[in-house]
Every structure is written in C-alpha cells, then in structure tokens.
Short mmCIF file of C-alpha atoms in Angstrom, two decimals:
data_model
loop_
_atom_site.label_atom_id
_atom_site.label_comp_id
_atom_site.label_asym_id
_atom_site.label_seq_id
_atom_site.Cartn_x
_atom_site.Cartn_y
_atom_site.Cartn_z
CA MET A 1 0.00 0.00 0.00
CA VAL A 2 2.84 2.41 0.84
CA ILE A 3 4.57 1.64 -2.49
CA GLU A 4 1.33 2.19 -4.42
CA GLN A 5 0.80 5.49 -2.61
CA LEU A 6 4.34 6.63 -3.46
CA GLU A 7 3.80 5.73 -7.11
CA SER A 8 0.52 7.66 -7.18
CA ASN A 9 2.23 10.68 -5.65
CA GLU A 10 4.91 10.52 -8.35
CA PHE A 11 2.32 10.35 -11.11
CA LEU A 12 0.42 13.22 -9.50
CA ARG A 13 3.56 15.24 -10.23
CA TRP A 14 3.35 14.16 -13.87
CA THR A 15 -0.35 15.03 -14.03
CA ARG A 16 0.39 18.52 -12.77
CA GLU A 17 3.25 18.87 -15.25
CA PHE A 18 1.08 17.80 -18.18
CA GLU A 19 -1.65 20.21 -17.06
CA ALA A 20 0.82 23.09 -16.72
CA LYS A 21 2.13 22.37 -20.19
CA ALA A 22 -1.41 22.36 -21.61
CA ARG A 23 -2.07 25.77 -20.05
CA ALA A 24 1.19 27.15 -21.42
CA ARG A 25 0.40 25.76 -24.86
CA ALA A 26 -3.05 27.37 -24.83
CA ALA A 27 -1.58 30.72 -23.74
CA ALA A 28 1.12 30.67 -26.41
CA GLY A 29 -1.21 29.62 -29.22
CA ASP A 30 -0.27 27.95 -32.50
CA PRO A 31 2.50 28.93 -34.89
CA ASP A 32 1.52 31.38 -37.61
CA TRP A 33 0.10 29.00 -40.21
CA SER A 34 -0.61 31.86 -42.62
CA ARG A 35 3.06 32.21 -43.51
CA GLY A 36 2.91 28.81 -45.22
CA ALA A 37 5.58 26.15 -45.45
CA ARG A 38 7.91 24.77 -48.10
CA LEU A 39 8.62 21.05 -47.80
CA HIS A 40 10.85 18.92 -49.99
CA PRO A 41 8.81 16.01 -51.45
CA ALA A 42 10.80 13.46 -49.44
CA ILE A 43 10.17 15.39 -46.23
CA THR A 44 6.49 15.71 -47.11
CA ARG A 45 6.17 11.93 -47.39
CA SER A 46 8.08 11.48 -44.15
CA VAL A 47 5.94 13.96 -42.21
CA GLN A 48 2.78 12.34 -43.60
CA ARG A 49 3.86 8.99 -42.18
CA PHE A 50 4.72 10.42 -38.78
CA GLN A 51 1.41 12.28 -38.72
CA VAL A 52 -0.41 8.96 -39.10
CA GLY A 53 1.61 7.53 -36.22
CA GLU A 54 0.67 10.43 -33.95
CA SER A 55 -3.03 10.35 -34.79
CA GLY A 56 -4.24 7.35 -32.76
CA ASP A 57 -7.02 7.95 -30.23
CA GLY A 58 -5.16 6.24 -27.38
CA ALA A 59 -8.29 4.43 -26.23
CA ASP A 60 -6.53 1.07 -25.85
CA LEU A 61 -3.71 2.54 -23.74
CA ILE A 62 -6.16 4.42 -21.54
CA ALA A 63 -8.24 1.27 -21.00
CA LYS A 64 -5.15 -0.69 -19.94
CA ALA A 65 -4.12 2.11 -17.59
CA GLU A 66 -7.59 2.03 -16.03
CA ARG A 67 -7.35 -1.73 -15.50
CA ALA A 68 -4.04 -1.19 -13.69
CA GLY A 69 -6.10 0.39 -10.92
CA ASP A 70 -4.26 3.67 -10.32
CA PRO A 71 -6.57 6.60 -11.16
CA VAL A 72 -3.72 9.12 -10.78
CA TYR A 73 -1.63 7.28 -13.37
CA THR A 74 -4.69 6.96 -15.64
CA ALA A 75 -5.22 10.72 -15.46
CA ALA A 76 -1.60 11.27 -16.49
CA VAL A 77 -2.00 8.83 -19.39
CA ARG A 78 -5.06 10.73 -20.63
CA LEU A 79 -3.05 13.94 -20.65
CA PHE A 80 -0.20 12.19 -22.48
CA VAL A 81 -2.66 10.99 -25.13
CA ASP A 82 -3.97 14.55 -25.50
CA GLU A 83 -0.43 15.71 -26.27
CA GLU A 84 0.01 13.00 -28.89
CA ARG A 85 -3.25 14.04 -30.53
CA ASN A 86 -2.02 17.61 -30.56
CA HIS A 87 1.15 16.46 -32.33
CA ALA A 88 -1.01 14.90 -35.04
CA ARG A 89 -2.95 18.16 -35.34
CA LEU A 90 0.23 20.25 -35.61
CA LEU A 91 1.66 18.00 -38.31
CA GLU A 92 -1.64 18.07 -40.20
CA ARG A 93 -1.69 21.87 -40.09
CA LEU A 94 1.95 21.95 -41.23
CA LEU A 95 1.15 19.74 -44.21
CA HIS A 96 -1.84 21.90 -45.12
CA ALA A 97 0.33 25.02 -44.81
CA ALA A 98 2.60 23.43 -47.40
CA GLY A 99 -0.37 22.61 -49.63
CA GLN A 100 -0.06 18.88 -48.94
CA PRO A 101 -2.66 16.35 -47.74
CA THR A 102 -2.46 13.88 -44.88
CA ILE A 103 -2.59 10.14 -45.60
CA ALA A 104 -5.02 7.65 -44.09
CA ASN A 105 -2.55 4.96 -43.07
CA HIS A 106 0.93 3.54 -43.46
CA TRP A 107 2.13 -0.03 -42.98
CA THR A 108 4.68 0.80 -40.26
CA ASP A 109 2.01 2.41 -38.10
CA ALA A 110 -0.31 -0.55 -38.65
CA VAL A 111 2.39 -2.95 -37.43
CA PHE A 112 3.02 -0.89 -34.28
CA ILE A 113 -0.70 -0.66 -33.50
CA ARG A 114 -1.27 -4.40 -33.86
CA LEU A 115 1.76 -5.22 -31.74
CA ARG A 116 0.80 -2.80 -28.99
CA ARG A 117 -2.83 -3.86 -28.81
CA ALA A 118 -1.91 -7.53 -28.55
CA LEU A 119 -0.01 -6.91 -25.30
CA GLY A 120 -0.67 -5.90 -21.72
CA LEU A 121 0.17 -2.47 -20.32
CA ARG A 122 3.77 -3.30 -19.45
CA LEU A 123 4.70 -4.61 -22.89
CA GLU A 124 2.62 -1.97 -24.65
CA LEU A 125 4.67 0.70 -22.89
CA MET A 126 7.86 -1.00 -24.06
CA VAL A 127 6.64 -0.80 -27.66
CA LEU A 128 5.45 2.77 -27.14
CA MET A 129 8.85 3.74 -25.75
CA VAL A 130 10.50 2.47 -28.92
CA ALA A 131 8.30 4.83 -30.91
CA GLU A 132 9.08 7.71 -28.53
CA ILE A 133 12.84 7.21 -28.76
CA VAL A 134 12.74 7.08 -32.55
CA ALA A 135 10.50 10.16 -32.56
CA LEU A 136 12.97 12.10 -30.42
CA GLN A 137 15.70 11.62 -33.00
CA TYR A 138 13.36 12.30 -35.91
CA TYR A 139 11.94 15.58 -34.60
CA ARG A 140 15.40 16.75 -33.61
CA ALA A 141 16.57 16.14 -37.19
CA LEU A 142 13.46 17.87 -38.54
CA ARG A 143 13.97 20.89 -36.26
CA ASP A 144 17.67 21.30 -36.96
CA GLY A 145 17.85 20.23 -40.60
CA THR A 146 15.13 22.26 -42.31
CA SER A 147 15.40 25.79 -43.63
CA ASP A 148 11.64 26.33 -43.40
CA PRO A 149 10.74 28.45 -40.32
CA LEU A 150 7.27 26.97 -39.81
CA THR A 151 8.59 23.40 -39.96
CA THR A 152 11.28 24.31 -37.44
CA SER A 153 8.66 25.77 -35.08
CA VAL A 154 6.38 22.73 -35.28
CA ALA A 155 9.22 20.26 -34.82
CA ALA A 156 10.51 22.21 -31.79
CA LEU A 157 7.08 22.20 -30.14
CA ILE A 158 6.69 18.45 -30.59
CA LEU A 159 10.26 17.72 -29.52
CA ASP A 160 9.71 19.61 -26.27
CA ASP A 161 6.82 17.27 -25.43
CA GLU A 162 8.63 14.12 -26.50
CA ARG A 163 11.50 14.88 -24.13
CA ARG A 164 9.05 14.61 -21.22
CA HIS A 165 7.25 11.54 -22.54
CA VAL A 166 10.33 9.33 -22.28
CA PRO A 167 10.94 9.84 -18.51
CA PHE A 168 7.18 9.55 -17.89
CA HIS A 169 7.01 6.09 -19.44
CA THR A 170 10.39 5.12 -17.99
CA GLN A 171 9.10 5.72 -14.48
CA ARG A 172 6.06 3.53 -15.03
CA LEU A 173 8.11 0.72 -16.54
CA HIS A 174 10.59 0.85 -13.66
CA ALA A 175 7.72 0.39 -11.20
CA ALA A 176 6.09 -2.31 -13.33
CA PHE A 177 9.24 -4.44 -13.49
CA ALA A 178 10.31 -3.88 -9.87
CA GLY A 179 8.76 -7.14 -8.67
CA VAL A 180 9.78 -9.26 -11.65
CA ARG A 181 12.51 -11.89 -11.22
CA LEU A 182 15.95 -11.06 -12.57
CA PRO A 183 15.99 -13.64 -15.43
CA ALA A 184 12.64 -12.34 -16.70
CA ARG A 185 13.85 -8.73 -16.50
CA LEU A 186 17.00 -9.58 -18.45
CA ALA A 187 14.93 -11.42 -21.07
CA ALA A 188 12.59 -8.42 -21.34
CA ARG A 189 15.52 -6.07 -21.86
CA ALA A 190 16.99 -8.33 -24.54
CA PHE A 191 13.62 -8.40 -26.33
CA TRP A 192 13.41 -4.61 -25.99
CA TRP A 193 16.83 -4.16 -27.57
CA ILE A 194 15.85 -6.36 -30.51
CA LEU A 195 12.59 -4.46 -30.97
CA LEU A 196 14.27 -1.05 -30.77
CA THR A 197 17.06 -2.02 -33.17
CA GLY A 198 14.63 -3.46 -35.71
CA ALA A 199 12.27 -0.48 -35.54
CA THR A 200 15.12 2.01 -35.84
CA LEU A 201 16.52 0.26 -38.90
CA VAL A 202 13.08 0.19 -40.53
CA VAL A 203 12.50 3.91 -39.87
CA ALA A 204 16.00 4.81 -41.06
CA HIS A 205 15.37 2.94 -44.31
CA ASP A 206 11.79 4.17 -44.79
CA HIS A 207 12.67 7.82 -44.08
CA GLY A 208 16.21 7.73 -45.46
CA ARG A 209 15.64 10.25 -48.24
CA ALA A 210 14.04 12.74 -45.88
CA LEU A 211 16.80 12.29 -43.32
CA ARG A 212 19.39 12.93 -46.01
CA GLN A 213 17.59 16.15 -46.95
CA LEU A 214 17.74 17.12 -43.27
CA GLY A 215 21.49 16.54 -43.12
CA CYS A 216 21.27 13.31 -41.14
CA SER A 217 22.49 10.02 -42.57
CA ARG A 218 20.78 6.72 -41.87
CA LYS A 219 23.82 5.62 -39.91
CA GLU A 220 23.77 8.76 -37.75
CA PHE A 221 20.06 8.32 -37.06
CA VAL A 222 20.48 4.69 -35.99
CA ARG A 223 23.54 5.44 -33.87
CA ALA A 224 21.80 8.31 -32.06
CA SER A 225 18.66 6.25 -31.39
CA LEU A 226 20.60 3.27 -30.05
CA GLY A 227 22.79 5.57 -27.96
CA LEU A 228 19.77 7.20 -26.34
CA PHE A 229 18.15 3.83 -25.68
CA ALA A 230 21.33 2.58 -24.00
CA THR A 231 20.91 5.30 -21.37
CA ILE A 232 17.21 4.59 -20.82
CA ALA A 233 16.86 0.80 -20.81
CA PRO A 234 18.85 0.15 -17.59
CA THR A 235 16.71 2.68 -15.71
CA ALA A 236 13.39 1.34 -16.95
CA ILE A 237 14.28 -2.35 -16.55
CA HIS A 238 17.25 -2.65 -14.22
CA GLY A 239 19.36 -5.79 -14.26
CA ARG A 240 20.22 -5.90 -10.56
CA ARG A 241 18.89 -8.44 -8.09
#
C-alpha cells in the first residue's frame, strides 16, 4: 500500500506537469500558419507517415491504464494521449500550410498498433517507448535540418513534449518491473533491444531520403537512437537483483 501510494504521488507530479504544459500551450497559441511552409517532397512523405503515427485515439492505452487500478496514473496517461493528438494536429496543419494532404494509413504504423494492442500495459509501454525514442531523434533532425521556419517551429514544439514523454514512461516501466525476477527482466531487456534495433533500422530505411535532406544520414540516425536507448533501458528495466 505504501509503495502504491508513493507511485501515485509521483504520477500526480506528472499530471500537474502535463496540465501546466497544456495551459502554457493554450496561452502561447499555434504557430503562424498563414506564412505557409515549403517542404521537400521526401520530407512531405516522411511527415505524412509520422502524422499517421501520432493520430491514434489512445483508447486502448487508456483502457489498460484504467485496468491497472491507479486513477492518478490513468489521469496522467489521458493527458499524455492529449499531447500525442495535438502532435497529429500540428503535423496536419503543417502539411496543409505546405499545400499537402495527410494520408489515411501507413504499414509501419499498422504494425506498431497491432503489436501494442496484442499486449498488456507493461509490454505496450515498451513498444510505445520504442516509438518515442525514434521520434525524439526524428523531430530533432526535422527541427535542426530544415530551412523552413514553420517546420522548425512545429518540430521544436513536438520535440519539447517528446523529451518529457520518455521519462514519464520510464518511471512507469521501472515500477512495473520492480517485482519481476531477474531472469525475466533480463529477457525483457533483450527483447526490448531487438525491438528497438529493428524499428530504428526500418525507420532509417523508410525515411532515409528525408533524413538525407535534413542533413542526417541513416547511420547517424540509428547510432543516435541506439545511444539514447542505452541510457534509458537500464533505468526502466534494471538488471540488478
């Protein structure tokens, strides 16, 4: 009971942080869409695919959080989902500012959705964290590698949120694996590494032309993603007895 109370208190901190961010976002308003955007065709296709990935309703994740029995954590998850939906909206507005449409689906997003929905909360968060880590590197490349001011602004706004999403999910995973036996934790981390490596290679290949336009090679993208994951995985799923 004491441990559960401590966890709830920690997630109350996250709830307040998400709420404060929402208020700040509302006060600041959107970028100036009227100035338009200029996107290279390869970057357009890349942004369209990421927009699809950000546009899920989060209902499955929220339902699993509710079944976990911590209403404070569930409230934080709802606010996280709201931020992801806002990312989809920002990317949609960016595409429209460039005179480009959104797309209805993409096979990489479909694979992630099916994998996540087939799992419980703990494993779904592991899959979600893979997407968040890849997204961190992608939006950093998009922010720093484009010469279009509106694209830079949108990427910076999303990147600021993504930086908070990773520690949020890391904390929950750390708590979720705390009572798991060491061999199972080590097996989970090995599976996580395989999943992250595979997903990063797929994204690097699928978005390679856009990354090149942004001044980031496939190799650099993969190396940065794996390097970031190496700092996160031991915290989320520690290998100590």
